[in-house]
Coordinates of C-alpha atoms and ligand atoms in Angstrom, one line a residue:
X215 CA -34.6 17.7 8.5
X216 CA -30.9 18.7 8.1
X217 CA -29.8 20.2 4.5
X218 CA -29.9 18.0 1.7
X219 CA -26.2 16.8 0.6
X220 CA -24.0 16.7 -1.9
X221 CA -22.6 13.0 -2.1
X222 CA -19.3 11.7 -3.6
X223 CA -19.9 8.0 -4.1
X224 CA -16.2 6.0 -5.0
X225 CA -15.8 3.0 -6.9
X226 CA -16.7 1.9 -10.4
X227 CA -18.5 -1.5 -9.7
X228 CA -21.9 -3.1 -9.6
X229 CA -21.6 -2.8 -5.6
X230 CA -21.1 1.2 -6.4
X231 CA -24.3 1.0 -9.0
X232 CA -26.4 -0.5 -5.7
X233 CA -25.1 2.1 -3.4
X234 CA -25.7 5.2 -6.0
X235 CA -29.3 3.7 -6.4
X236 CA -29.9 3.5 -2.4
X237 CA -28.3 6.9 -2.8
X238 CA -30.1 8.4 -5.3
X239 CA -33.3 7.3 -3.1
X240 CA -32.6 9.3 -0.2
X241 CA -34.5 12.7 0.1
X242 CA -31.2 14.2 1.6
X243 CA -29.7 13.5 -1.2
X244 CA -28.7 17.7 -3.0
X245 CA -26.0 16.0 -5.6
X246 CA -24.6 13.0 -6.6
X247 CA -21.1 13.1 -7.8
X248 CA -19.3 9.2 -8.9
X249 CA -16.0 8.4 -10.0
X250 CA -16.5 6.1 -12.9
X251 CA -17.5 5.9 -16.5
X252 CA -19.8 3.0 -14.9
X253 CA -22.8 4.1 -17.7
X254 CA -25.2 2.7 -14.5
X255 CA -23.9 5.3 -12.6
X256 CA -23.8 8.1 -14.9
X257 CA -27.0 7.7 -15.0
X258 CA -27.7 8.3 -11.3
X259 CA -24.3 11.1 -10.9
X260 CA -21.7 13.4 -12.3
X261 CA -18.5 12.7 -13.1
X262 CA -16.1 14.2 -11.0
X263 CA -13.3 16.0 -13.1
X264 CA -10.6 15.2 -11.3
X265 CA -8.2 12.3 -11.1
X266 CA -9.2 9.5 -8.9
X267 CA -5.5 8.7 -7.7
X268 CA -3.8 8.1 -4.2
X269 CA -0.7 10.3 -5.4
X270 CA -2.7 13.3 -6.3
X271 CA -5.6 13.1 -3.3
X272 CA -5.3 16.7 -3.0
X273 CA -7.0 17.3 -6.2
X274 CA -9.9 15.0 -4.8
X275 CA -10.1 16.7 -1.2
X276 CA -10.3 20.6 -3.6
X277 CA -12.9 19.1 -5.1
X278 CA -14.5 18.1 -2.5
X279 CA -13.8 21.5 -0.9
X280 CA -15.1 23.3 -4.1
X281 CA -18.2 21.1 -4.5
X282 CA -19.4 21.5 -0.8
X283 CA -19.6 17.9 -0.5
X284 CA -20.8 16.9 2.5
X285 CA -20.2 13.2 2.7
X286 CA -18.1 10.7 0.7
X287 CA -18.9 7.2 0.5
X288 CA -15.9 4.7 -0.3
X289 CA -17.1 1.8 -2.6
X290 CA -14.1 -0.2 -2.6
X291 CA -11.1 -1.7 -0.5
X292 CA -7.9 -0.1 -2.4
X293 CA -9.3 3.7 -1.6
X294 CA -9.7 2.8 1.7
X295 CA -6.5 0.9 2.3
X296 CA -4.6 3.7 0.8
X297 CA -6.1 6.1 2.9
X298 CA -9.1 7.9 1.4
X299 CA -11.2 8.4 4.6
X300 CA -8.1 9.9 6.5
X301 CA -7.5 12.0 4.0
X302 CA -11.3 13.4 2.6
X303 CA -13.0 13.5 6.4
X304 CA -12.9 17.3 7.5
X305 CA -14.8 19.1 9.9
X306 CA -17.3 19.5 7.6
X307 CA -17.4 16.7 5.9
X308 CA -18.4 12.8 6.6
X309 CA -16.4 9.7 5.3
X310 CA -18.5 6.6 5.2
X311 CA -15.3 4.2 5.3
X312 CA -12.5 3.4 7.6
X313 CA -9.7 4.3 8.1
X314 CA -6.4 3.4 6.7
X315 CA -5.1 1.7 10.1
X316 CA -8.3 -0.3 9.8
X317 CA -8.1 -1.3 6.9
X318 CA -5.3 -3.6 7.5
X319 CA -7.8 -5.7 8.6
X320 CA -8.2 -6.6 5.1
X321 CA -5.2 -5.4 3.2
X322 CA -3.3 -7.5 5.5
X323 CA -4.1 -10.8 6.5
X324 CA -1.3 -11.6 8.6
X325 CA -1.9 -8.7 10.9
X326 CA -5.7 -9.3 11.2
X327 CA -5.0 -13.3 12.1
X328 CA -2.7 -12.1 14.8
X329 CA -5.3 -9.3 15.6
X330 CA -7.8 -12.4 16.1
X331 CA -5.3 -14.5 18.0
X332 CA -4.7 -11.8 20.5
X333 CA -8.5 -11.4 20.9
X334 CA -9.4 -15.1 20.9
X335 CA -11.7 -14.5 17.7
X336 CA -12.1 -17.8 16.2
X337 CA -10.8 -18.7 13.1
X338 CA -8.7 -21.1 11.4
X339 CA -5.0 -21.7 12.4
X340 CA -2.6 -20.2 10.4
X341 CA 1.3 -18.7 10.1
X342 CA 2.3 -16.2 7.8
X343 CA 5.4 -16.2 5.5
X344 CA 7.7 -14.3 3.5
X345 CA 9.9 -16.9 2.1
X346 CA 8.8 -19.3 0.0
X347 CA 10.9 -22.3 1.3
X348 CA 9.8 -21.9 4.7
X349 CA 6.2 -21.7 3.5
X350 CA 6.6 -24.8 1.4
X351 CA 8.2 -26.4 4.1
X352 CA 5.6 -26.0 6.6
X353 CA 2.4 -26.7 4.3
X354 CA 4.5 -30.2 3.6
X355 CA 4.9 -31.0 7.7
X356 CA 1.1 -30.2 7.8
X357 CA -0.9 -33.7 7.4
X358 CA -4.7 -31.6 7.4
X359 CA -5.3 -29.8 4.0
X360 CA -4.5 -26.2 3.7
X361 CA -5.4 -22.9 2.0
X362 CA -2.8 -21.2 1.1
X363 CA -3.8 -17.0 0.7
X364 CA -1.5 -14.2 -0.9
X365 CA -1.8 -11.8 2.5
X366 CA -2.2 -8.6 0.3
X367 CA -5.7 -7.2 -1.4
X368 CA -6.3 -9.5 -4.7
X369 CA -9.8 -8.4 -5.4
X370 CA -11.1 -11.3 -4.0
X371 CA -8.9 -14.1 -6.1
X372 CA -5.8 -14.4 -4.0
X373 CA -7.3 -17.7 -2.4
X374 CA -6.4 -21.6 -3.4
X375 CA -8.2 -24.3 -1.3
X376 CA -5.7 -27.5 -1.5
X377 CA -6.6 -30.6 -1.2
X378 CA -3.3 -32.1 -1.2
X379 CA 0.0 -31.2 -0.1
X380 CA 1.4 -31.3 -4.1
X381 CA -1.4 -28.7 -4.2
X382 CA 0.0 -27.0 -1.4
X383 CA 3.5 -26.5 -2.6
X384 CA 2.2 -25.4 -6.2
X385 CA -0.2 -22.8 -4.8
X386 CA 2.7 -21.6 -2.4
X387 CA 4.8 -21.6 -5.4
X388 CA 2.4 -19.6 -7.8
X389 CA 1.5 -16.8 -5.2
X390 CA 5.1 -16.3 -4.7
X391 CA 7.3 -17.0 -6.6
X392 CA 5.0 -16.4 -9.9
X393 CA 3.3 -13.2 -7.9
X394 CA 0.0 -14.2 -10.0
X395 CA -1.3 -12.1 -7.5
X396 CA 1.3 -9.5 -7.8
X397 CA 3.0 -7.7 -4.6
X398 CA -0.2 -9.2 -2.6
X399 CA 1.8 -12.5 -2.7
X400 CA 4.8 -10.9 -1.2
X401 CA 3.8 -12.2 2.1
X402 CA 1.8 -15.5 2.0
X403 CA -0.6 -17.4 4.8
X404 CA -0.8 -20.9 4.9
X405 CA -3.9 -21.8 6.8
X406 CA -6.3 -24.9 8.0
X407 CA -9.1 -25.9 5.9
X408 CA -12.0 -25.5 7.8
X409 CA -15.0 -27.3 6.7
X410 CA -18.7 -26.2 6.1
X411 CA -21.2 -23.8 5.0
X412 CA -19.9 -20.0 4.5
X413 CA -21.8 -17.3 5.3
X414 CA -21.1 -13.4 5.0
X415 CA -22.0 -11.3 8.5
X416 CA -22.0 -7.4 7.6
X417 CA -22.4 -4.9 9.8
X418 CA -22.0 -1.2 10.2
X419 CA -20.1 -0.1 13.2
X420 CA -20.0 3.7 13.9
X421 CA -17.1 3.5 16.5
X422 CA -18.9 2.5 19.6
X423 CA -22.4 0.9 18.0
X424 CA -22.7 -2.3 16.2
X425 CA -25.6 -2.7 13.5
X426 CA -24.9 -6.3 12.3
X427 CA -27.2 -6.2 8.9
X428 CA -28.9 -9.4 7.4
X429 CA -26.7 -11.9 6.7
X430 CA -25.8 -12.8 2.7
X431 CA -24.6 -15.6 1.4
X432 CA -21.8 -15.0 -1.7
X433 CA -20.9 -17.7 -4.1
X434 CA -17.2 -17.2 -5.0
X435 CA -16.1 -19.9 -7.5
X436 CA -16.7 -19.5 -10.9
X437 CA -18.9 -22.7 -11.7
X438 CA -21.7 -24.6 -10.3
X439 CA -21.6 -26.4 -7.4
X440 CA -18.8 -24.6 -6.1
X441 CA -16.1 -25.6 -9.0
X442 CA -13.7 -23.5 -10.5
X443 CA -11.1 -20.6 -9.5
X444 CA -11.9 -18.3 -7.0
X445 CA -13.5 -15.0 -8.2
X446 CA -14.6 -11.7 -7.3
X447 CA -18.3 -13.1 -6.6
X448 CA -20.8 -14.9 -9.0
X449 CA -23.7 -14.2 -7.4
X450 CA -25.4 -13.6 -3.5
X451 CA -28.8 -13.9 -2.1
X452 CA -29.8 -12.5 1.5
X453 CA -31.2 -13.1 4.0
X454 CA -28.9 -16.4 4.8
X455 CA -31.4 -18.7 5.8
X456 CA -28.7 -20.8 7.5
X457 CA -27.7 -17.7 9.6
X458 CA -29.9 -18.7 12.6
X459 CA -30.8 -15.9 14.8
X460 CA -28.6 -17.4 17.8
X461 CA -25.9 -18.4 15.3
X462 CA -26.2 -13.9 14.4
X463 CA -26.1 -13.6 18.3
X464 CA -23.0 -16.0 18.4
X465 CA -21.5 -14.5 15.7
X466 CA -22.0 -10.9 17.0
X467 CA -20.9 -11.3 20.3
X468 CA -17.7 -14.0 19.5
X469 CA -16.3 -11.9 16.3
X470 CA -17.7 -8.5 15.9
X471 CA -17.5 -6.7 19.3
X472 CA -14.1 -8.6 20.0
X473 CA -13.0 -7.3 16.7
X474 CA -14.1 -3.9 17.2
X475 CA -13.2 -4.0 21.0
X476 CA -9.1 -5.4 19.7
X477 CA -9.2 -2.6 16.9
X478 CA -9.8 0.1 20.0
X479 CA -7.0 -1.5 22.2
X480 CA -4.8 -1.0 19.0
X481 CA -5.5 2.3 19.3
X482 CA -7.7 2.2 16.0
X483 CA -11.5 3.6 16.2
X484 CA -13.5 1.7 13.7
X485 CA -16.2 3.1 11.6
X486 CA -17.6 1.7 8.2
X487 CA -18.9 -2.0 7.2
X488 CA -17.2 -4.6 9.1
X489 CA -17.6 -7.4 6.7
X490 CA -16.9 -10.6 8.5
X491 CA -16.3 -14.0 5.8
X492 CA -17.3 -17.1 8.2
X493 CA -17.2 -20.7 7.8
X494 CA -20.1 -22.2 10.0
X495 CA -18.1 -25.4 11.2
X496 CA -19.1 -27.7 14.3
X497 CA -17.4 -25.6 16.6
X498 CA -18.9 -22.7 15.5
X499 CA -18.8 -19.6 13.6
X500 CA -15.0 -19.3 12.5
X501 CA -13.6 -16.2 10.4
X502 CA -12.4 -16.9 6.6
X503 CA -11.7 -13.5 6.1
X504 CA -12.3 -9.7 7.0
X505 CA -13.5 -7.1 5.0
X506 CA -13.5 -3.5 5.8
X507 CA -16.8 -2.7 3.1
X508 CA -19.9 -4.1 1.6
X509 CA -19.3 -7.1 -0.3
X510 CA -19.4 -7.2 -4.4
X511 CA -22.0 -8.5 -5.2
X512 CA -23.9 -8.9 -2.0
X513 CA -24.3 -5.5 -1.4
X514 CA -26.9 -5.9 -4.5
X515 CA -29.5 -8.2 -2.6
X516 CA -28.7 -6.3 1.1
X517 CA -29.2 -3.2 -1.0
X518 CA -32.0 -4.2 -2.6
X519 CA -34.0 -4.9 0.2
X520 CA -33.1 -1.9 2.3
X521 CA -35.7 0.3 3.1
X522 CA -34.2 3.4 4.5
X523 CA -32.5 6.7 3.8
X524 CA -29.0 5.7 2.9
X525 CA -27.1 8.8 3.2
X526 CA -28.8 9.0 6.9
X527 CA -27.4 5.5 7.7
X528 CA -23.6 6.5 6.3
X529 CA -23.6 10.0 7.8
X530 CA -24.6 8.4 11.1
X531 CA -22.3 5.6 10.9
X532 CA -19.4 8.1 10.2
X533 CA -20.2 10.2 12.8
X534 CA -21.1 7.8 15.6
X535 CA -24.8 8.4 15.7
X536 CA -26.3 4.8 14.7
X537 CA -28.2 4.0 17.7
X538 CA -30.6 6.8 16.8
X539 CA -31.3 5.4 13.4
X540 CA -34.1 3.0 12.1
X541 CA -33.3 0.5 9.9
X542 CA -36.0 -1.5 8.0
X543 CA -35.8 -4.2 5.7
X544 CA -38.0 -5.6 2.7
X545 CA -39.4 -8.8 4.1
X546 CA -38.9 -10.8 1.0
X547 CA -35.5 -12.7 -0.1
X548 CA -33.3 -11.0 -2.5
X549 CA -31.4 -13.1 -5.3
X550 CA -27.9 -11.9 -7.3
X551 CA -27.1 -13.5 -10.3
X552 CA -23.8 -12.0 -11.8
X553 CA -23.6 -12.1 -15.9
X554 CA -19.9 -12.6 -16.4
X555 CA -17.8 -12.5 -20.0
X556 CA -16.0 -15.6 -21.2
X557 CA -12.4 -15.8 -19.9
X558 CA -13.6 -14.7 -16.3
X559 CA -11.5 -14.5 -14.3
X560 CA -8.7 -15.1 -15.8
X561 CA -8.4 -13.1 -18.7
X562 CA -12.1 -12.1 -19.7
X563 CA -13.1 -11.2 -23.7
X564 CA -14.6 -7.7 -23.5
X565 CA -16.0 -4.9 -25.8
X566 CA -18.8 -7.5 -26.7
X567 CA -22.5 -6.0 -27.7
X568 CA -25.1 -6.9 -25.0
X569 CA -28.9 -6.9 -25.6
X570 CA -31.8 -7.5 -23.7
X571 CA -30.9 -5.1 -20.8
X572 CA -33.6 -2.7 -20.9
X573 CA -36.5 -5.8 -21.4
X574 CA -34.8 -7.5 -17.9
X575 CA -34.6 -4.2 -16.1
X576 CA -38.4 -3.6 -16.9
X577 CA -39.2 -6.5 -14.9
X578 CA -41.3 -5.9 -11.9
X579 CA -38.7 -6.5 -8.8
X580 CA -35.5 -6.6 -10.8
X581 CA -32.8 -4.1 -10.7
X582 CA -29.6 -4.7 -13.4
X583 CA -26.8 -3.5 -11.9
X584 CA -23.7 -2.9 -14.1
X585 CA -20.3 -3.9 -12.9
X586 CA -18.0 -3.9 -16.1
X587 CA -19.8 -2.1 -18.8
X588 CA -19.7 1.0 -21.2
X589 CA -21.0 2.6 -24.2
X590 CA -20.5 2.9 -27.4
X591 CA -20.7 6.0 -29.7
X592 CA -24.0 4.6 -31.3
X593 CA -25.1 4.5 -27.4
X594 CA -25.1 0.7 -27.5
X595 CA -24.1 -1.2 -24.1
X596 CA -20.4 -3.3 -24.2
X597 CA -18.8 -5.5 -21.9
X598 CA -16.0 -3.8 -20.3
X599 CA -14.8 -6.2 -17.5
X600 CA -14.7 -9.7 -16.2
X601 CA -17.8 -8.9 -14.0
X602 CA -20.2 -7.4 -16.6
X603 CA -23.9 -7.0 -14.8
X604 CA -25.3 -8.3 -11.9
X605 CA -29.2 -9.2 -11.9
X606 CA -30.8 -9.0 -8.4
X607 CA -34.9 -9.8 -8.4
X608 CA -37.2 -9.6 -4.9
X609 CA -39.5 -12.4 -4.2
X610 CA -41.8 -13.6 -1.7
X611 CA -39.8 -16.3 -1.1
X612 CA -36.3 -17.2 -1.9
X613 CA -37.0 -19.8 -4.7
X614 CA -39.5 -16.6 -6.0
X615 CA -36.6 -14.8 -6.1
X616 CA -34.2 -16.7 -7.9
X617 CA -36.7 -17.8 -10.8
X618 CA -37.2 -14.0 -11.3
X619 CA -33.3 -12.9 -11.3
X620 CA -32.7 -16.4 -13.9
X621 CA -35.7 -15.1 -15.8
X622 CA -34.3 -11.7 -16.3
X623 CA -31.1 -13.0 -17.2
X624 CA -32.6 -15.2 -19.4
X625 CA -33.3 -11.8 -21.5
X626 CA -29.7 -10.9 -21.5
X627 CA -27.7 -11.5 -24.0
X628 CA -24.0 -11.1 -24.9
X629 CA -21.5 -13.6 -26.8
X630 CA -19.7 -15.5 -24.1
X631 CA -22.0 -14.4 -21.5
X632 CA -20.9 -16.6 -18.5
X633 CA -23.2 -17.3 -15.3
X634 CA -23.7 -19.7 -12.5
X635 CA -27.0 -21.6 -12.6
X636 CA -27.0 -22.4 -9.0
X637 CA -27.0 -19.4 -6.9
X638 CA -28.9 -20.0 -4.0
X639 CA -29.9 -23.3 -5.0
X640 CA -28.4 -25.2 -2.2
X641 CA -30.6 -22.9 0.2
X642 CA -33.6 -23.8 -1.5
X643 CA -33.3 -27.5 -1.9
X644 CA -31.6 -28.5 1.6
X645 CA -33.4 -26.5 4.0
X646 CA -31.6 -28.8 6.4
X647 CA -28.3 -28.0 5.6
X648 CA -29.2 -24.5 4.2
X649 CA -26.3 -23.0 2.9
Ligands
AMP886 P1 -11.5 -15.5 1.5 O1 -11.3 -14.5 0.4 O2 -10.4 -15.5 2.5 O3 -12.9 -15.4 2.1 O4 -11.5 -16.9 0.8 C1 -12.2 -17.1 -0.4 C2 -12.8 -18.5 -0.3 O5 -11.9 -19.5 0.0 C3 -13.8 -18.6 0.9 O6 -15.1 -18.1 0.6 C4 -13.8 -20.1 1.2 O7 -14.6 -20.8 0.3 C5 -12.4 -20.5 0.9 N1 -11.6 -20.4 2.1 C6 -10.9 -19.4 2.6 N2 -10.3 -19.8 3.8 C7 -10.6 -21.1 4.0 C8 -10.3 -22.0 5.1 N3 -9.5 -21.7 6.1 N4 -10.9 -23.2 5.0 C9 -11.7 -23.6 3.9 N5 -12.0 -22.7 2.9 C10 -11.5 -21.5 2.9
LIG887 N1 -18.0 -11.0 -2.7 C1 -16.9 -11.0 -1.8 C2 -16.2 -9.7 -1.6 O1 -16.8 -8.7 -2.0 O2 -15.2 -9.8 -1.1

């Protein structure tokens, strides 16, 4: 058994407060260290005293230095598209994200869509733009609704599905000429709107070796059945029942190792998650959307049910040795529910009281994660973000699952608490469709 290590775990989320836990589980594990007031993970790490900034990495990397830590693991997308991993990697230390040429993959659409042209990875049609006219233009010559995307990282949001061409021109118009989405709407890609059920393909990819973990299923808009804007995530269940073993097989031979294999020819070594957004349509497994980490909040039910040594599966993905690791799963489904404040995600209330969160985390099989949270000087519990908690329950089955994560959210309370009601309903119910 190598040394036990000291960890540096970044990000301030409820997919950070997953990956401390799975952290915190790992008999390797010497020190956690996390970057966030995130009162979930203070209670699992130690605050690093140090500014968290892109302009000042060298402060981070001392730290690092000082603190002997021996592997950093890179929560979200906007430390690894500005370069963390390049940066904090040294010879004696292991990042657990890609790099920042990856990590175009996600920070800029355009390049990944011609990426997955030149590669013949299927996904929908699309051009990119950086005038607005032009975009306009084309979305109106188009007779086939669109979905018009700021090309920049917009935590999640910088999508509109249109279902008419007025649409079109509006969404065009509000990404960028109204930057809603700030400087990601600098650049804009109008796209086909593919049709059916969506499904989230993760895997871990160490430079040469795929693992492609179970598949999750994310529900993005804000209300039930699939209404609403688009938002970070309200809630995730996994396995994906829909995610057939020869549509994974499909999926990992059509999309991942072509992905991987096109990074390479760029000259770009790929090692983190590969997080692959797909749209199962009758011609198969199409790609939505890449991501170069775990997925907020489906790392909560992937984390949930993962039964082994965390810090071994990062260290070996960062350093190219995952084919000597064993991976095993819980059997049983996991089920996210995310608790989110009123307003979400537009322009959520915060600093509200919440109650009930010891009583649901008691539950047999539950875990509360918290996303946007903090405390206050009587050591009470307040919203602090659009995404407050996320409430993730095992069950024997998937409908097990979900009654227990709606159960322990039925103990939660918090004025303007927001939530869906069908997360992984669809699933349940239409086995045939089942997605
Ligand atoms: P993305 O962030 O690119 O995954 O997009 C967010 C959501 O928008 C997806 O989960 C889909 O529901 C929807 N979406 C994105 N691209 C398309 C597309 N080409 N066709 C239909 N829906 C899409
Ligand atoms: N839940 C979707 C994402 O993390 O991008």
């Amino acid at each position: 058994m190598p040394e036990p290590l000291n960890v540096l775990l970044i990000g301030s989320g409820g997919r950070e407060h997953a990956l401390a836990r799975a952290l915190a589980r790992s008999p390797r594990l010497n020190k956690l260290w996390v970057t966030s007031d995130n009162p979930g993970l203070l209670q699992l790490g130690t605050r690093v005293d140090v500014p968290v900034d892109p302009r000042e990495l060298y402060r981070l990397e001392q730290f690092c230095d000082r603190h002997r830590i021996g592997l950093v693991v890179v929560g979200p997308e906007d430390p690894i598209a500005q370069g963390f991993a390049d940066k904090l990697a040294s010879e004696t230390r292991l990042v657990f994200a890609p790099s920042q040429a990856a990590a175009r993959l996600e920070a800029d659409k355009a390049w990944a869509k011609d990426l997955m042209r030149s590669a013949s990875i299927p996904t929908a049609d699309a051009r990119a733009f950086t005038s607005a006219e032009q975009a306009i233009a084309y979305a109106e010559s188009r007779e086939d609704p669109v979905v018009v995307k700021a090309a920049g990282l917009a935590k999640g949001k910088g999508v509109i599905v249109c279902d008419t061409k007025d649409e079109a021109v509006d969404a065009i118009k509000r990404v960028m000429v109204a930057r809603e989405f700030g400087d990601a709407g600098a650049k804009v890609i109008v796209e086909q709107r593919l049709k059916g059920p969506e499904v989230s393909v993760l895997a871990l990819v160490d430079g040469r070796n795929i693992l492609v973990l179970p598949a999750c299923q994310d529900h993005k808009r804000l209300g039930d059945g699939g209404t609403g804007p688009n938002t970070g995530g309200m809630g995730a269940y996994c396995p994906a029942p829909i995610a057939t073993d020869e549509i994974m097989d499909r999926v990992e031979r059509e999309i991942l190792v072509p992905t991987v294999d096109a990074l390479r020819r760029e000259g770009i070594t790929y090692r983190g998650v590969l997080y692959a957004g797909l749209m199962l349509t009758h011609a198969g497994p199409k790609v939505l959307e890449f991501n170069v980490r775990f997925g907020d909040p489906e790392a909560q039910p992937l984390l949930a049910r993962f039964q082994g040594d965390l810090i071994e599966l990062c260290a070996a993905t960062a350093s190219g040795g995952l084919h000597e690791v064993d991976v095993s799963w819980d059997p049983r489904p996991a089920c996210c529910v995310v608790l989110a404040s009123e307003g979400y995600p537009e322009s959520p209330r915060t600093g509200v009281v919440i109650e009930g969160l010891e009583e649901a985390s008691a539950m047999t099989d539950v875990v509360v994660d918290h996303a946007g949270t903090k405390r206050d000087k009587q050591g009470r519990f307040l919203t602090a973000g659009g995404r407050v908690l996320g409430v993730t329950a095992l069950g024997k089955t998937l409908s097990e699952a979900r009654d227990r994560a709606y159960e322990a959210c039925s103990r939660i309370r918090f004025d303007g608490m927001t939530y869906r009601r069908d997360i992984a309903r669809e699933a349940i119910e239409t086995p045939t469709l089942r997605a």
